[in-house]
């Protein structure tokens, strides 16, 4: 690609201070995202998907510290910006939607007013047009009867409706990047299909890049151009969706695929992943954090630094990458 | 042969006060479960699916006698359960025969009880065991069958991982050797890697103990693999029921078809699912002479809003509540 990517995360490392000492949560996280591209970030809970997103937008709480790395977004170095400059980018250039929309919305303000707040904060339009723009946004995310729903409080709306309000809120200033953190977890499949269709259509219209954080591999397969697989704070594989599902190259990706219920196949075909995420405070944490759960692990995996092979537009972080079919 | 569980014309209504204009409020009711009949044979696994708010959890809880039914009957092995007041139901001899596994064991287990106490509690209350070697032995046995290692029994719920908590929740529910286990979204809060383990555990327990399962879930892929028969609910009504393989291959009710079509295929580049427009209607005093799905139904006909749909037999053990299906 000749044009610089919209987003470039390079060698990001994040640690959290806990009573048990500093926990290295993310290590060497690198990826890029082009304009208009949708990338899914998958992995078990605790694998670092959300932390990556929060760190990028500098939303980590005080216990979290960015130890290393660089995030370039639309030409700016996000970690070099002042807090005020960063606040301008959040909401206007890069927006985020959260897993639990009802908890993310202000329970004491009407949803229309909350969307209006974003428009006013970023000064995109004159004050007398805010109301009309709010109604347009609610209409775009397919909320029926926007004039009435704009006056509703979050508790008066269903989960699917709240998530649409969150999307309207996130898209109010036409951001170049949308981070959707488990946007449909807890919603019904029918609502999930509707919410994802809304995000996809808006992304296409505006050439908006999307990071879809999910633990649902089937959803990732359907929605994303590329999939980033995370395990215990490492990016273990990053590949175009079709290639990843046709032939996963990291043993963890293969294990995840084998554990995911499909529309065909039986319960007996499902394989569990042995063990659990490693304790990151352990003094003997091997360079490959999947080594203890990996059927193909050798002494090298526990001794040598983790290689990160690139080629064919994909990345795999493994000493013994898989070849061939799943 | 009498079925293990026989539910007939069950209704659960919750009163809501709705005031229109002046004058006293007119009593209105949320029809959470409306005229539901279903049977469950011994050893059978039935999946109960539908959108949130369709009444599946209310139905599950009513069957466990945690909620009073408005009318209708619930029979377990021919014994009527619905007439027993809730307060007394907790001490009835059959109470241990129906047990419930909740979605998140962290909320379901008393946070001040250790895993041992949580598993021992139903044995003490429902089976009358006194603290002593016999109770210790039974708890150890149940814990082992659910893969809870002895070292974990002294821990409190917050000291356990999600998978371990799920195991304790299941161990507690099967401690009394129930005949029917009602599972309300047992794996919804778990990662796929842990979900697989719990599903395999549940399948193993069923083989070993011969229980029947009522499996409430909105994960249709899991339900398809796990259940013999599927019951689909929409706004308090059962709209379709049939053998799992048959129902997934050949859904007859338009709602079932839309629900199944919305499952992500997991195939990269596949066309995204068609979107089911609109939201379910209000469950408050729904029209008795209209199909509940009317207004969202892609195949709707004029008479769908003027007459209640019939319950049509469309195949062997396969029924649908719809004007538009033809019987078999």
Tab-separated table of C-alpha atoms in Angstrom, chain B residues 80-255:
chain	number	residue	atom	x	y	z
B	80	UNK	CA	-49.902	-31.371	40.126
B	81	UNK	CA	-47.436	-28.698	41.226
B	82	UNK	CA	-49.118	-25.453	40.250
B	83	UNK	CA	-51.593	-25.341	43.169
B	84	UNK	CA	-48.960	-25.381	45.897
B	85	UNK	CA	-48.305	-21.863	47.206
B	86	UNK	CA	-44.739	-20.709	46.572
B	87	UNK	CA	-43.885	-20.468	50.263
B	88	UNK	CA	-44.808	-24.075	50.811
B	89	UNK	CA	-43.355	-25.265	47.486
B	90	UNK	CA	-39.848	-24.765	48.878
B	91	UNK	CA	-40.482	-27.537	51.427
B	92	UNK	CA	-42.459	-29.983	49.276
B	93	UNK	CA	-40.869	-33.419	48.813
B	94	UNK	CA	-40.692	-32.966	45.020
B	95	UNK	CA	-38.708	-29.724	45.331
B	96	UNK	CA	-35.425	-31.571	44.849
B	97	UNK	CA	-36.732	-33.224	41.681
B	98	UNK	CA	-36.724	-29.979	39.685
B	99	UNK	CA	-33.606	-27.878	39.990
B	100	UNK	CA	-32.451	-24.749	38.241
B	101	UNK	CA	-29.013	-23.706	36.996
B	102	UNK	CA	-28.700	-19.955	36.589
B	103	UNK	CA	-26.805	-17.973	34.008
B	104	UNK	CA	-24.195	-16.444	36.259
B	105	UNK	CA	-23.220	-18.518	39.259
B	106	UNK	CA	-21.603	-15.461	40.827
B	107	UNK	CA	-25.071	-13.988	41.322
B	108	UNK	CA	-26.742	-17.291	42.076
B	109	UNK	CA	-24.468	-18.542	44.852
B	110	UNK	CA	-24.583	-16.886	48.263
B	111	UNK	CA	-21.319	-14.902	48.363
B	112	UNK	CA	-20.809	-15.812	52.016
B	113	UNK	CA	-20.924	-19.532	51.329
B	114	UNK	CA	-17.914	-21.565	50.278
B	115	UNK	CA	-18.282	-23.948	47.357
B	116	UNK	CA	-18.704	-26.762	49.884
B	117	UNK	CA	-21.495	-24.966	51.729
B	118	UNK	CA	-23.223	-24.023	48.468
B	119	UNK	CA	-23.305	-27.656	47.342
B	120	UNK	CA	-24.258	-28.940	50.809
B	121	UNK	CA	-27.089	-26.433	51.269
B	122	UNK	CA	-29.736	-28.156	49.089
B	123	UNK	CA	-28.784	-31.547	50.564
B	124	UNK	CA	-29.422	-30.215	54.054
B	125	UNK	CA	-32.621	-28.388	53.216
B	126	UNK	CA	-34.246	-30.762	50.755
B	127	UNK	CA	-32.812	-34.151	51.648
B	128	UNK	CA	-32.565	-33.573	55.386
B	129	UNK	CA	-28.885	-34.462	55.714
B	130	UNK	CA	-27.173	-33.309	58.902
B	131	UNK	CA	-23.587	-32.066	58.957
B	132	UNK	CA	-21.374	-35.124	59.308
B	133	UNK	CA	-19.420	-37.690	57.344
B	134	UNK	CA	-22.441	-38.663	55.215
B	135	UNK	CA	-22.935	-35.063	54.026
B	136	UNK	CA	-19.194	-34.669	53.432
B	137	UNK	CA	-19.168	-37.815	51.344
B	138	UNK	CA	-22.169	-36.755	49.233
B	139	UNK	CA	-20.749	-33.278	48.578
B	140	UNK	CA	-17.360	-34.719	47.639
B	141	UNK	CA	-19.039	-37.167	45.281
B	142	UNK	CA	-21.142	-34.520	43.523
B	143	UNK	CA	-18.213	-32.106	43.335
B	144	UNK	CA	-16.044	-34.772	41.768
B	145	UNK	CA	-18.670	-35.669	39.172
B	146	UNK	CA	-18.779	-31.999	38.145
B	147	UNK	CA	-15.008	-31.644	38.044
B	148	UNK	CA	-14.729	-29.414	41.104
B	149	UNK	CA	-11.464	-30.492	42.706
B	150	UNK	CA	-11.355	-30.936	46.476
B	151	UNK	CA	-8.993	-27.993	46.839
B	152	UNK	CA	-11.626	-25.602	45.493
B	153	UNK	CA	-14.360	-26.574	47.951
B	154	UNK	CA	-13.127	-24.174	50.615
B	155	UNK	CA	-13.221	-21.175	48.283
B	156	UNK	CA	-15.819	-18.442	48.052
B	157	UNK	CA	-17.508	-17.688	44.702
B	158	UNK	CA	-15.360	-14.620	43.994
B	159	UNK	CA	-12.221	-16.746	44.360
B	160	UNK	CA	-13.306	-19.073	41.555
B	161	UNK	CA	-12.927	-18.590	37.798
B	162	UNK	CA	-16.003	-18.379	35.572
B	163	UNK	CA	-15.723	-22.015	34.549
B	164	UNK	CA	-15.229	-23.210	38.128
B	165	UNK	CA	-18.230	-21.191	39.288
B	166	UNK	CA	-20.356	-22.703	36.533
B	167	UNK	CA	-19.297	-26.153	37.748
B	168	UNK	CA	-20.248	-25.312	41.339
B	169	UNK	CA	-23.621	-23.975	40.124
B	170	UNK	CA	-24.256	-27.255	38.325
B	171	UNK	CA	-23.006	-29.366	41.243
B	172	UNK	CA	-25.369	-27.559	43.591
B	173	UNK	CA	-28.295	-28.134	41.246
B	174	UNK	CA	-27.648	-31.849	40.761
B	175	UNK	CA	-26.772	-32.551	44.411
B	176	UNK	CA	-30.344	-33.730	45.092
B	177	UNK	CA	-30.362	-35.927	41.988
B	178	UNK	CA	-33.181	-34.015	40.240
B	179	UNK	CA	-35.253	-35.644	37.526
B	180	UNK	CA	-35.528	-32.387	35.623
B	181	UNK	CA	-32.746	-29.841	35.379
B	182	UNK	CA	-33.746	-26.419	34.056
B	183	UNK	CA	-30.737	-24.592	32.633
B	184	UNK	CA	-31.259	-20.859	32.134
B	185	UNK	CA	-28.512	-19.664	29.758
B	186	UNK	CA	-25.876	-21.778	31.535
B	187	UNK	CA	-23.005	-20.829	29.228
B	188	UNK	CA	-23.947	-17.303	28.112
B	189	UNK	CA	-21.340	-15.655	30.352
B	190	UNK	CA	-18.506	-18.015	29.393
B	191	UNK	CA	-15.779	-17.967	26.759
B	192	UNK	CA	-16.061	-20.539	23.980
B	193	UNK	CA	-13.148	-22.512	25.394
B	194	UNK	CA	-14.932	-22.875	28.749
B	195	UNK	CA	-18.367	-23.258	27.171
B	196	UNK	CA	-17.210	-26.411	25.391
B	197	UNK	CA	-16.064	-27.942	28.672
B	198	UNK	CA	-19.360	-27.148	30.407
B	199	UNK	CA	-21.432	-28.517	27.504
B	200	UNK	CA	-19.405	-31.736	27.518
B	201	UNK	CA	-19.871	-31.939	31.301
B	202	UNK	CA	-23.636	-31.504	30.991
B	203	UNK	CA	-23.807	-34.179	28.294
B	204	UNK	CA	-21.757	-36.529	30.481
B	205	UNK	CA	-23.942	-35.923	33.558
B	206	UNK	CA	-27.052	-36.606	31.532
B	207	UNK	CA	-25.644	-39.929	30.371
B	208	UNK	CA	-24.602	-40.881	33.898
B	209	UNK	CA	-27.640	-39.714	35.821
B	210	UNK	CA	-30.430	-39.943	33.221
B	211	UNK	CA	-31.827	-36.475	33.894
B	212	UNK	CA	-34.066	-34.504	31.557
B	213	UNK	CA	-32.961	-31.026	30.570
B	214	UNK	CA	-34.901	-27.924	29.722
B	215	UNK	CA	-32.220	-25.794	28.115
B	216	UNK	CA	-33.053	-22.102	27.835
B	217	UNK	CA	-30.688	-20.233	25.563
B	218	UNK	CA	-30.447	-17.642	22.881
B	219	UNK	CA	-27.375	-19.260	21.343
B	220	UNK	CA	-29.025	-21.244	18.602
B	221	UNK	CA	-25.879	-23.072	17.508
B	222	UNK	CA	-25.497	-24.474	21.004
B	223	UNK	CA	-29.166	-25.410	21.223
B	224	UNK	CA	-29.025	-27.200	17.890
B	225	UNK	CA	-26.132	-29.384	19.011
B	226	UNK	CA	-27.334	-29.991	22.509
B	227	UNK	CA	-31.078	-30.601	22.280
B	228	UNK	CA	-33.382	-33.321	20.986
B	229	UNK	CA	-36.346	-31.038	20.567
B	230	UNK	CA	-36.739	-27.274	20.216
B	231	UNK	CA	-39.490	-24.990	21.468
B	232	UNK	CA	-39.582	-21.499	19.945
B	233	UNK	CA	-41.336	-18.726	21.856
B	234	UNK	CA	-42.438	-15.311	20.667
B	235	UNK	CA	-44.140	-12.790	22.954
B	236	UNK	CA	-45.349	-15.356	25.453
B	237	UNK	CA	-46.606	-17.879	22.924
B	238	UNK	CA	-45.016	-21.068	21.663
B	239	UNK	CA	-44.922	-20.487	17.907
B	240	UNK	CA	-43.168	-23.654	16.804
B	241	UNK	CA	-41.935	-26.894	18.271
B	242	UNK	CA	-40.268	-29.865	16.634
B	243	UNK	CA	-37.310	-32.241	16.608
B	244	UNK	CA	-34.067	-30.225	16.555
B	245	UNK	CA	-32.677	-31.482	13.252
B	246	UNK	CA	-36.044	-31.179	11.505
B	247	UNK	CA	-36.791	-27.708	12.862
B	248	UNK	CA	-33.368	-26.334	11.910
B	249	UNK	CA	-33.507	-27.875	8.455
B	250	UNK	CA	-37.096	-26.940	7.751
B	251	UNK	CA	-38.436	-24.110	9.936
B	252	UNK	CA	-42.116	-23.526	9.195
B	253	UNK	CA	-43.045	-20.468	11.234
B	254	UNK	CA	-41.795	-17.218	9.625
B	255	UNK	CA	-40.370	-16.130	12.983
